[in-house]
CSV table of C-alpha atoms in Angstrom, one decimal:
chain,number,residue,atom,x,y,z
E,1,UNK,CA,61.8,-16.3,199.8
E,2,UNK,CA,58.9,-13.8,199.9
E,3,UNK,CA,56.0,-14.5,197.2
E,4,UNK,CA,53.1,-12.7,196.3
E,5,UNK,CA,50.2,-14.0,194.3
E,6,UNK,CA,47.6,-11.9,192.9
E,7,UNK,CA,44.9,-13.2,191.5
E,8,UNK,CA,41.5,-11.9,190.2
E,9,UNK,CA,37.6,-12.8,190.8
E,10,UNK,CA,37.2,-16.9,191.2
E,11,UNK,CA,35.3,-19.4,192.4
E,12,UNK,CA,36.3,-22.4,190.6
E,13,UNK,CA,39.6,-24.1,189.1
E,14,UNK,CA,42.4,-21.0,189.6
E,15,UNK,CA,41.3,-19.9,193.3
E,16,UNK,CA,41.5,-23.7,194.4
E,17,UNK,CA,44.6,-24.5,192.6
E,18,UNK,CA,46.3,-20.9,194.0
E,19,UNK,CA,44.5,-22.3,197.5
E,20,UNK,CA,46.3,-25.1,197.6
E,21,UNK,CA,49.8,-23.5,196.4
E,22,UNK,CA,49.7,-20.8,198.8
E,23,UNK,CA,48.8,-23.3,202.0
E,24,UNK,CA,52.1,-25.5,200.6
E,25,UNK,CA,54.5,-23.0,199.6
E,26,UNK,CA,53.8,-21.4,203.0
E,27,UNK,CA,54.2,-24.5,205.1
E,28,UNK,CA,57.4,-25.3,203.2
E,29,UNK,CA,58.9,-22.0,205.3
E,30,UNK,CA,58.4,-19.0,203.0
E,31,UNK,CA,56.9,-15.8,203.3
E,32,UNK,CA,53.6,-15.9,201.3
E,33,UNK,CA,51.1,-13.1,200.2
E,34,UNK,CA,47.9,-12.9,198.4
E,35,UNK,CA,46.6,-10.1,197.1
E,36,UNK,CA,42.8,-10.6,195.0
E,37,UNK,CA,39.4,-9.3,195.6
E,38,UNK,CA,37.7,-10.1,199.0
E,39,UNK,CA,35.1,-12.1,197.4
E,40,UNK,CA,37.9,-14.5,196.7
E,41,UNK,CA,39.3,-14.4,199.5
E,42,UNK,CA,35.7,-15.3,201.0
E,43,UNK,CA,35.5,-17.9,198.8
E,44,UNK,CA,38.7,-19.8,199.5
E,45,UNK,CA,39.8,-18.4,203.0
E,46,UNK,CA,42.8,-17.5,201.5
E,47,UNK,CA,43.3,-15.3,205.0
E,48,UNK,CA,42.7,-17.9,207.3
E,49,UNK,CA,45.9,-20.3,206.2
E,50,UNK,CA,48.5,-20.6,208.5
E,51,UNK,CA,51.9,-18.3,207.2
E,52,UNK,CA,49.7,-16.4,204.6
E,53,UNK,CA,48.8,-12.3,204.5
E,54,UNK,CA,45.6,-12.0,202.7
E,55,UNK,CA,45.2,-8.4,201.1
E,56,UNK,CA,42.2,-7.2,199.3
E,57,UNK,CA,42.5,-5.5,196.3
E,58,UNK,CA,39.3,-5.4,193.6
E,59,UNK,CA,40.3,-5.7,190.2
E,60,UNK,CA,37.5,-5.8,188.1
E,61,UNK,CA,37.2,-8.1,185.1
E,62,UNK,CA,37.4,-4.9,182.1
E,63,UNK,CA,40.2,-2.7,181.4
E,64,UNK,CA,39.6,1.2,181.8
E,65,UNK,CA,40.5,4.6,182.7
E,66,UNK,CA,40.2,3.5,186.7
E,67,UNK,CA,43.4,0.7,185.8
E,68,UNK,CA,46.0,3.2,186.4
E,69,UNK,CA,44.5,3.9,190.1
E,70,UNK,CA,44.4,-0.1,190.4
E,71,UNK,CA,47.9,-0.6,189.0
E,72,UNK,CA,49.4,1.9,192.0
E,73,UNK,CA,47.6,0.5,194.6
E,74,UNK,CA,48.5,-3.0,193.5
E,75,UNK,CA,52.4,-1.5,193.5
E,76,UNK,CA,52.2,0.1,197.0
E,77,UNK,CA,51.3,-3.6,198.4
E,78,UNK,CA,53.7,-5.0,196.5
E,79,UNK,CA,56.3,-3.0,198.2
E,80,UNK,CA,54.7,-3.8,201.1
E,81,UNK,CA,54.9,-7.4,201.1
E,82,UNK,CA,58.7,-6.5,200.1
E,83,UNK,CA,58.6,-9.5,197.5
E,84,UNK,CA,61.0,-11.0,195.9
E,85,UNK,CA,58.8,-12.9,193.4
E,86,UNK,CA,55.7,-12.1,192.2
E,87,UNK,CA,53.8,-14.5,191.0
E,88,UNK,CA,49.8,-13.6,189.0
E,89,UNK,CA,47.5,-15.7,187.8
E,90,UNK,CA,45.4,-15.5,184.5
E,91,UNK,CA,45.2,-12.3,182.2
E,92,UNK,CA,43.5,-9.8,184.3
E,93,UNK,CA,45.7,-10.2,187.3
E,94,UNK,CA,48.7,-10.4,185.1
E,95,UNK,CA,48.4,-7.2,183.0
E,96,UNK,CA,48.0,-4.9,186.2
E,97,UNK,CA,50.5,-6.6,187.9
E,98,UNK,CA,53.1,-6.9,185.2
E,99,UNK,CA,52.6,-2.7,184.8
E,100,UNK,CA,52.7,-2.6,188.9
E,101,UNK,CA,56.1,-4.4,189.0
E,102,UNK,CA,57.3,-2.5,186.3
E,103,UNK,CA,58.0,0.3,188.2
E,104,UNK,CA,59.4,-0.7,191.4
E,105,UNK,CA,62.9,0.3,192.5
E,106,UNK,CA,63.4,-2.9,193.8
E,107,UNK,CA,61.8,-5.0,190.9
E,108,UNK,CA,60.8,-8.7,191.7
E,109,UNK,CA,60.8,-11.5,189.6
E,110,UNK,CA,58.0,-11.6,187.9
E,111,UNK,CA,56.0,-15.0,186.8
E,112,UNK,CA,52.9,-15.2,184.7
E,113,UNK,CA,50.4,-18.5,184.6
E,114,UNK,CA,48.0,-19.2,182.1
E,115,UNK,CA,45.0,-21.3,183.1
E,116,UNK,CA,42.8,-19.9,180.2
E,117,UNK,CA,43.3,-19.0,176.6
E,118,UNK,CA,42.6,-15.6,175.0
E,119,UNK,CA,38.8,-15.6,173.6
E,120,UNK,CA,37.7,-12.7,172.6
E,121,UNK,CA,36.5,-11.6,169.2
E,122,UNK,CA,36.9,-7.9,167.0
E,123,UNK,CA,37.9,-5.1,169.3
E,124,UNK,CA,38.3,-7.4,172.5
E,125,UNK,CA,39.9,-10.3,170.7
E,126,UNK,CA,42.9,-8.0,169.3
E,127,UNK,CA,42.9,-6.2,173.0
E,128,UNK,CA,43.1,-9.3,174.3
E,129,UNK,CA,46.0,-10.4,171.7
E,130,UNK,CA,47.7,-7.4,172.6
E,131,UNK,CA,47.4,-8.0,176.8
E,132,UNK,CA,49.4,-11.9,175.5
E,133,UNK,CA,51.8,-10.8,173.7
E,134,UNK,CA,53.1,-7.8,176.6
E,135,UNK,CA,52.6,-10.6,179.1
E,136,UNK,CA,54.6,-13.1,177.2
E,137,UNK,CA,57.6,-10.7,176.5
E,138,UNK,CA,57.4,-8.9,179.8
E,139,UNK,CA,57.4,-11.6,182.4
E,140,UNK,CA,60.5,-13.7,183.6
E,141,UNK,CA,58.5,-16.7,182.9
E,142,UNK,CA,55.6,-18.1,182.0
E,143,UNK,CA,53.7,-21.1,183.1
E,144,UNK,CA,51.0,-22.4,180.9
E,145,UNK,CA,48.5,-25.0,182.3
E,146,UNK,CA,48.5,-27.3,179.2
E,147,UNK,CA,50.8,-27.3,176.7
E,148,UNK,CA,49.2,-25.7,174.1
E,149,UNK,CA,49.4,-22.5,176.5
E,150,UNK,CA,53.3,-22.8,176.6
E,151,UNK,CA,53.4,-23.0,172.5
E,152,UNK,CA,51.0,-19.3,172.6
E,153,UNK,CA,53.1,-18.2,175.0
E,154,UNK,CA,56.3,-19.4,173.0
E,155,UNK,CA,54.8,-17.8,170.2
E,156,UNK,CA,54.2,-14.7,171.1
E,157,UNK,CA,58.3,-13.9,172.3
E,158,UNK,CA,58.3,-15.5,175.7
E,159,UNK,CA,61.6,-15.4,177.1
E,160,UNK,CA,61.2,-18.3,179.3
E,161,UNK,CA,57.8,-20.6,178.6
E,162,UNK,CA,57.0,-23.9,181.0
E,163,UNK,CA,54.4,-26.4,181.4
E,164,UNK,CA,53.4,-26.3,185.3
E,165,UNK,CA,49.5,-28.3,185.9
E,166,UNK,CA,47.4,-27.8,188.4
E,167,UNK,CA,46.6,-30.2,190.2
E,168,UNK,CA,43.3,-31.9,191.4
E,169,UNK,CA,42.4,-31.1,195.3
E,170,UNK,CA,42.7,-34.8,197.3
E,171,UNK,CA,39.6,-36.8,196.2
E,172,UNK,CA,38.4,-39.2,199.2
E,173,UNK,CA,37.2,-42.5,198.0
E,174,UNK,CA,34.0,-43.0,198.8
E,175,UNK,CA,32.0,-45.9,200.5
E,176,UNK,CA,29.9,-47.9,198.4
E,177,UNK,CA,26.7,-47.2,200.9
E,178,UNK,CA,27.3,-43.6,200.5
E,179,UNK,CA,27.4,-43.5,196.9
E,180,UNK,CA,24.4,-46.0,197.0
E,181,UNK,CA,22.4,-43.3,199.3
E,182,UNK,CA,23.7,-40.1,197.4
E,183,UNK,CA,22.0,-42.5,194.2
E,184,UNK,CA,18.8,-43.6,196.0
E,185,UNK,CA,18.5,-39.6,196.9
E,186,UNK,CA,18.5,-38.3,193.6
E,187,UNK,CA,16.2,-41.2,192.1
E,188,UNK,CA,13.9,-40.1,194.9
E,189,UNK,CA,14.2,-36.8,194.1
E,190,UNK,CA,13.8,-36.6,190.2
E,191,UNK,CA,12.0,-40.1,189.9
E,192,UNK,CA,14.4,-42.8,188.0
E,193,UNK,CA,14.4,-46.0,188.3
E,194,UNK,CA,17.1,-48.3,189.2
E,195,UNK,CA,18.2,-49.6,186.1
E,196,UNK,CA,18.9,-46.0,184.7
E,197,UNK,CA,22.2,-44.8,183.7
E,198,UNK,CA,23.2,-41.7,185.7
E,199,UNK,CA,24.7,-39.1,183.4
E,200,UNK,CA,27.4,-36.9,185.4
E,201,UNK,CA,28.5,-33.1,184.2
E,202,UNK,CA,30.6,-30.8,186.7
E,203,UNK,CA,31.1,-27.0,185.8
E,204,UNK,CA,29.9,-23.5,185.2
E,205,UNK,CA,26.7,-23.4,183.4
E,206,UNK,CA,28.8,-20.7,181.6
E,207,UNK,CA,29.4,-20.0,177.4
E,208,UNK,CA,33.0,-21.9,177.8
E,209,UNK,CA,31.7,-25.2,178.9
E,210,UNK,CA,29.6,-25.8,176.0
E,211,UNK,CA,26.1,-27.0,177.3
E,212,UNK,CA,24.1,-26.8,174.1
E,213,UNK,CA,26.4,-29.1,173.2
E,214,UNK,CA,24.6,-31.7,175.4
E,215,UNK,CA,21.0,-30.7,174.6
E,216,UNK,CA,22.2,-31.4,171.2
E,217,UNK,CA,23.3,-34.8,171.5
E,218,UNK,CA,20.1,-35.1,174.0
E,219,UNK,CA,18.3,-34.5,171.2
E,220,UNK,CA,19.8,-37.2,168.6
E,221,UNK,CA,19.3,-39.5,171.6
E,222,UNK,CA,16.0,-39.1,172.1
E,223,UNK,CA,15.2,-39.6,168.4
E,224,UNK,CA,16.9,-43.2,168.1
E,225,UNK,CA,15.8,-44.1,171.7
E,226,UNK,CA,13.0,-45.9,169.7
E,227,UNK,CA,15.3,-47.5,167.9
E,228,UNK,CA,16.6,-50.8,170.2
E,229,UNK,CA,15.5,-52.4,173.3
E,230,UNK,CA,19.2,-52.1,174.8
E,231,UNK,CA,19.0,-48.7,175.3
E,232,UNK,CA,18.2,-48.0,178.7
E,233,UNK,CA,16.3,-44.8,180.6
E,234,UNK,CA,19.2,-42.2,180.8
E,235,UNK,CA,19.4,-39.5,183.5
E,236,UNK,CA,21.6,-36.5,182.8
E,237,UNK,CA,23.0,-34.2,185.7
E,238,UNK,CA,24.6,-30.8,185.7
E,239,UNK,CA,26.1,-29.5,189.0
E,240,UNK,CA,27.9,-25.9,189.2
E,241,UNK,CA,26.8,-22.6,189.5
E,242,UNK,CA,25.6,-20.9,186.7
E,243,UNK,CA,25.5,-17.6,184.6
E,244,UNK,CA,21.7,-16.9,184.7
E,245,UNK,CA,21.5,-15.6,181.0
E,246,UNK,CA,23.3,-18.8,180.2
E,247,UNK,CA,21.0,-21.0,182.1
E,248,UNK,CA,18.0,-19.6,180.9
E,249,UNK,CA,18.7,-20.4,177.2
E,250,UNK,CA,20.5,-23.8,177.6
E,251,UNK,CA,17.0,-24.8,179.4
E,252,UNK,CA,15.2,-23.2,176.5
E,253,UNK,CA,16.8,-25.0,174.4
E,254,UNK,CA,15.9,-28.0,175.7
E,255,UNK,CA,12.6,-27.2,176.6
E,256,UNK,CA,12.1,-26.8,172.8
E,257,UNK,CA,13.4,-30.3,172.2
E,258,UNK,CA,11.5,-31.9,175.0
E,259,UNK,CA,8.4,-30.2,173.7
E,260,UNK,CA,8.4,-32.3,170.5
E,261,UNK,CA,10.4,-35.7,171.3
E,262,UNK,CA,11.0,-38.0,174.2
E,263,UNK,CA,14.4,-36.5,174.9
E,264,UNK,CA,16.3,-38.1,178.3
E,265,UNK,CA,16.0,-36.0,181.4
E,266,UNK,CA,18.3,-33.1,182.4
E,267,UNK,CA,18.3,-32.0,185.5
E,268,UNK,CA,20.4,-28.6,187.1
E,269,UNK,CA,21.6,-29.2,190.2
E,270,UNK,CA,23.1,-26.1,191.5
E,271,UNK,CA,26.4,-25.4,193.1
E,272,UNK,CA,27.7,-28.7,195.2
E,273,UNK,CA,30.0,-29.7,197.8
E,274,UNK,CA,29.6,-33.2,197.3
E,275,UNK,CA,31.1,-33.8,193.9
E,276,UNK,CA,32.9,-36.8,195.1
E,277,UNK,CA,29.5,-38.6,195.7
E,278,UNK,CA,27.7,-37.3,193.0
E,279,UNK,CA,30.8,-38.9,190.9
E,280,UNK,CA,30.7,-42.2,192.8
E,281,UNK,CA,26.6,-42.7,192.3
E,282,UNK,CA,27.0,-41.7,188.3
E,283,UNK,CA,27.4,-44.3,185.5
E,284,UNK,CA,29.1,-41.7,183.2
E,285,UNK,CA,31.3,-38.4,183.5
E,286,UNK,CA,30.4,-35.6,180.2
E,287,UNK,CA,32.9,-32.8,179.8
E,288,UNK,CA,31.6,-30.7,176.7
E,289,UNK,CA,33.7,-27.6,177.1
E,290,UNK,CA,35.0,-25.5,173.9
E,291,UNK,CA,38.4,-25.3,175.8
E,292,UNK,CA,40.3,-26.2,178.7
E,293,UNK,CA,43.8,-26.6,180.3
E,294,UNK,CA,43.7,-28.8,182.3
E,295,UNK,CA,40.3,-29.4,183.7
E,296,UNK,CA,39.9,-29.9,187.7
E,297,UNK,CA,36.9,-31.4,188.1
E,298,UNK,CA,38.2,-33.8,185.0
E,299,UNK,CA,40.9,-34.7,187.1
E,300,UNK,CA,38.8,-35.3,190.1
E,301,UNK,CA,36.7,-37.9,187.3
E,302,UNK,CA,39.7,-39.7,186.3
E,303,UNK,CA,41.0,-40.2,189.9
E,304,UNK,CA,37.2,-41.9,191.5
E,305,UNK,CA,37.3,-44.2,188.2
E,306,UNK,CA,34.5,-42.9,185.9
E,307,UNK,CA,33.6,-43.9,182.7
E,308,UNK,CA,34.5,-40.1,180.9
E,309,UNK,CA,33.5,-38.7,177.6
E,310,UNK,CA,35.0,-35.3,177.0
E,311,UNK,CA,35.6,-32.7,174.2
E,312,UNK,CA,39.3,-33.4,172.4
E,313,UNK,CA,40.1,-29.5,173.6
E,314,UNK,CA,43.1,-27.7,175.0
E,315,UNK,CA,44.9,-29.9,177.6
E,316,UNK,CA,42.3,-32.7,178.2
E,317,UNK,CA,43.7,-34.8,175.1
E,318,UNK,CA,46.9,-35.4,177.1
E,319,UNK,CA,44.7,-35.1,180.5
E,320,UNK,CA,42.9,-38.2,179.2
E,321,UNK,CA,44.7,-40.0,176.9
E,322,UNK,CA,42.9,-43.6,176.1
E,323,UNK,CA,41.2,-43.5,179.5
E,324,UNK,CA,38.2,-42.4,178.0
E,325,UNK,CA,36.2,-41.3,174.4
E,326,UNK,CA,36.9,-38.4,173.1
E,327,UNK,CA,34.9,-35.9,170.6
E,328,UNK,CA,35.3,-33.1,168.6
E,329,UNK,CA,33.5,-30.1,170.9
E,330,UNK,CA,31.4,-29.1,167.3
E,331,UNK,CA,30.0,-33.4,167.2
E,332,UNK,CA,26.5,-33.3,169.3
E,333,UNK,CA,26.1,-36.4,166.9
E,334,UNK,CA,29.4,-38.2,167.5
E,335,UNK,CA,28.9,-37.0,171.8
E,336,UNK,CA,25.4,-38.7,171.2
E,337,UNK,CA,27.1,-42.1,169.9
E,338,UNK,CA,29.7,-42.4,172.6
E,339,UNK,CA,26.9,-41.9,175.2
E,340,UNK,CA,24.6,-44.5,174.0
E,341,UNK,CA,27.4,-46.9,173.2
E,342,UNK,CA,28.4,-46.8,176.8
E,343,UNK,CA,24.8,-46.5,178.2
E,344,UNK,CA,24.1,-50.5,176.6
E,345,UNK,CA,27.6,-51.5,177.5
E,346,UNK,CA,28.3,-52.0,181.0
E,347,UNK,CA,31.5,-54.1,180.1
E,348,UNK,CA,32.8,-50.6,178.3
E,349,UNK,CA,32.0,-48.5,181.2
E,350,UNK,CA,34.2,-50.9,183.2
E,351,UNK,CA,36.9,-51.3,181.0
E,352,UNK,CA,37.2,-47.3,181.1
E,353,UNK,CA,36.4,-46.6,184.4
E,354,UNK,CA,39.8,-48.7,185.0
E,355,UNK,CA,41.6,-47.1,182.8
E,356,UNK,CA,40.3,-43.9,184.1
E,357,UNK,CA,41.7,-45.0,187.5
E,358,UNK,CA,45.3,-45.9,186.5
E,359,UNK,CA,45.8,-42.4,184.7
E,360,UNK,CA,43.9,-40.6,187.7
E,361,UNK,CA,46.5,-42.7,190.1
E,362,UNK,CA,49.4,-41.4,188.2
E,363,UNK,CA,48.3,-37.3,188.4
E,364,UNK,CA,50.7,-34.9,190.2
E,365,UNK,CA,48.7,-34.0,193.5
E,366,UNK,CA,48.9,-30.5,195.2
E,367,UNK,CA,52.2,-31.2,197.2
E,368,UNK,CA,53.9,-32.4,194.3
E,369,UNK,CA,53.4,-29.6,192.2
E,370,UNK,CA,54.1,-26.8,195.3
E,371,UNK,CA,57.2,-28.9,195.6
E,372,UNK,CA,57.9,-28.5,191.8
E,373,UNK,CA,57.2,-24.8,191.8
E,374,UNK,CA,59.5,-23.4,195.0
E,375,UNK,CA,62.3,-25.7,192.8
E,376,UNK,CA,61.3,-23.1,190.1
E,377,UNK,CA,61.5,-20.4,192.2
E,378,UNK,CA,64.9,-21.4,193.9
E,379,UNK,CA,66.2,-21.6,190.4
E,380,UNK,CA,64.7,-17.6,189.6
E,381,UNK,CA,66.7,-17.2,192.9
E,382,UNK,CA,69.6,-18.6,193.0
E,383,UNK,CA,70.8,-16.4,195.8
E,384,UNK,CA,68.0,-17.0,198.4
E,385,UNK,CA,68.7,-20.1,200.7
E,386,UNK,CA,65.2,-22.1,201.4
């Protein structure tokens, strides 16, 4: 078969899990294409796999008068790549190449996945609205990333609606000494002692992942830290790149607090390539996002064993299941009371990180799901031999 993805500006969850479906479609013996902007393809190296033609195609993130320029460039490689699926990723990529496909002589199957829901309020919520519902009645089939995606999508007239996840990149465990020196560097480096619990959050200082949701609950625990000699010093750490704006005021807002109570410390950390450590040297994993499918970097938590406290959003309720506490992503006071509970509790930590192990041990991993998806295709196919 010959597949085309297009996909839009990443640098997180949906270029990796395209990545990784584009390297093991191809090596399973078909013709594979991406077409996205070159940042992405700089980002991922989306060129460089064996099998795959990378080609670069800027779509922007808005939707405007330029769109109809973007929609017959994004036909002519289309045609080039002579597919016979084409398969987009997210909303952007899916609108223009829904309306590119459209028009074809020779029209492809065409797929649609979801990896985010719609978000946006007045005039760009009910655009946005709109841009779902043509996608959900216009494509072939639709593959939703949790399973509240598939019920929108089901919703909104989709023809053909299916839960596909992404899966987690390969975690490597790591060695106790190197999680011991990736600890002893950041105690070094921000001054805690060794008794401290180590307080782990991965992702996007960005609106969707919810970060004044932390400073809150720092807050609450820095007014009953007073309160009992179990509680012990508490270290939180952010790693991911960040929207500037956004950092700015999530640092306000806990400047503020810090200002007039002993509030735990917070500390950004920037983009990393060593998640795997930072995850093996932390105590506890905090997912606070307003929404997610089905979280990567959870995923990547649940598979080294840690002790996870997440936001009872989109697909991470069936992502975690009892393998960790789960909140309400409004209850900075309820986050506050599963951090401290588990900060005195060592025994609790344990007991979860287990359990975080077991259901990280029995996650789909890349190959599984490539495998699963060129099944789908076959099916869309039924013509095509391998």
């Amino acid at each position: 078969m010959r597949i085309v993805y297009v996909l839009g500006t990443s640098t997180g969850g949906v270029g990796t899990h395209v990545r990784a479906l584009a390297r093991d479609v191809a090596a399973a013996g078909h013709e594979l294409g991406v077409i996205g902007p070159a940042s992405t393809d700089e980002h991922f190296g989306f060129s460089s796999l064996p099998g795959v033609r990378f080609a670069a195609l800027d779509m922007g993130t808005g939707i405007g008068v330029r769109d109809a320029a973007l929609i017959l460039r994004l036909r002519e490689l289309i045609a080039g790549f002579d597919a016979d699926i084409v398969h987009a990723h997210g909303f952007r990529a899916g609108f223009v190449a829904l309306l590119a496909t459209r028009s074809l002589r020779a029209r492809p199957q065409f797929i649609i996945s979801l990896h985010n829901r719609a978000s946006g309020r007045s005039l760009r919520g009910r655009v946005e609205a709109g841009i779902e519902t043509l996608l959900a009645k216009g494509a072939d089939l639709t593959l939703g990333a949790s399973t509240d995606l598939v019920a929108r999508a089901q919703d909104l007239g989709a023809r053909d609606a299916r839960f596909l996840p992404a899966a987690a990149p390969e975690v490597h465990e790591i060695p106790a000494d190197a999680a011991a020196a990736t600890r002893a560097g950041l105690a070094e480096e921000f001054g805690f002692g060794p008794e401290a619990v180590l307080v782990l959050a991965v992702g996007r200082v960005a609106p969707q992942k919810n970060y004044p949701l932390l400073v809150r609950a720092l807050g609450h625990l820095g007014e009953s830290s007073g309160e009992t000699s179990r509680t012990p010093e508490l270290v939180f750490l952010i790693a991911g790149a960040a929207d500037q704006n956004v950092l700015d005021e999530v640092r306000r807002q806990y400047e503020n607090l810090a200002a007039t109570s002993a509030v735990p410390a917070l500390h950004f950390l920037g983009p990393r390539d060593d998640i795997a450590e930072l995850n093996a040297a932390a105590d506890l994993y905090v997912l606070t996002s307003v929404w997610e499918a089905r979280a990567l970097v959870l995923q990547e938590a649940l598979i080294c064993g840690q002790a996870i406290i997440a936001t009872s959003t989109g697909g991470t309720t069936e992502l975690v299941g009892d393998a960790g506490i789960l909140v309400a992503d409004d209850d900075d006071m309820g986050l506050a009371a599963a951090i401290g509970e588990l900060a005195a509790d060592p025994a609790r930590r344990a007991e979860l990180a287990a359990r975080a192990r077991a259901r990280g041990a029995q996650l789909p991993d890349e190959r599984e799901v490539a495998k699963e998806l060129v099944g789908i295709y076959t099916e869309l196919m039924p013509s095509q031999v391998g």
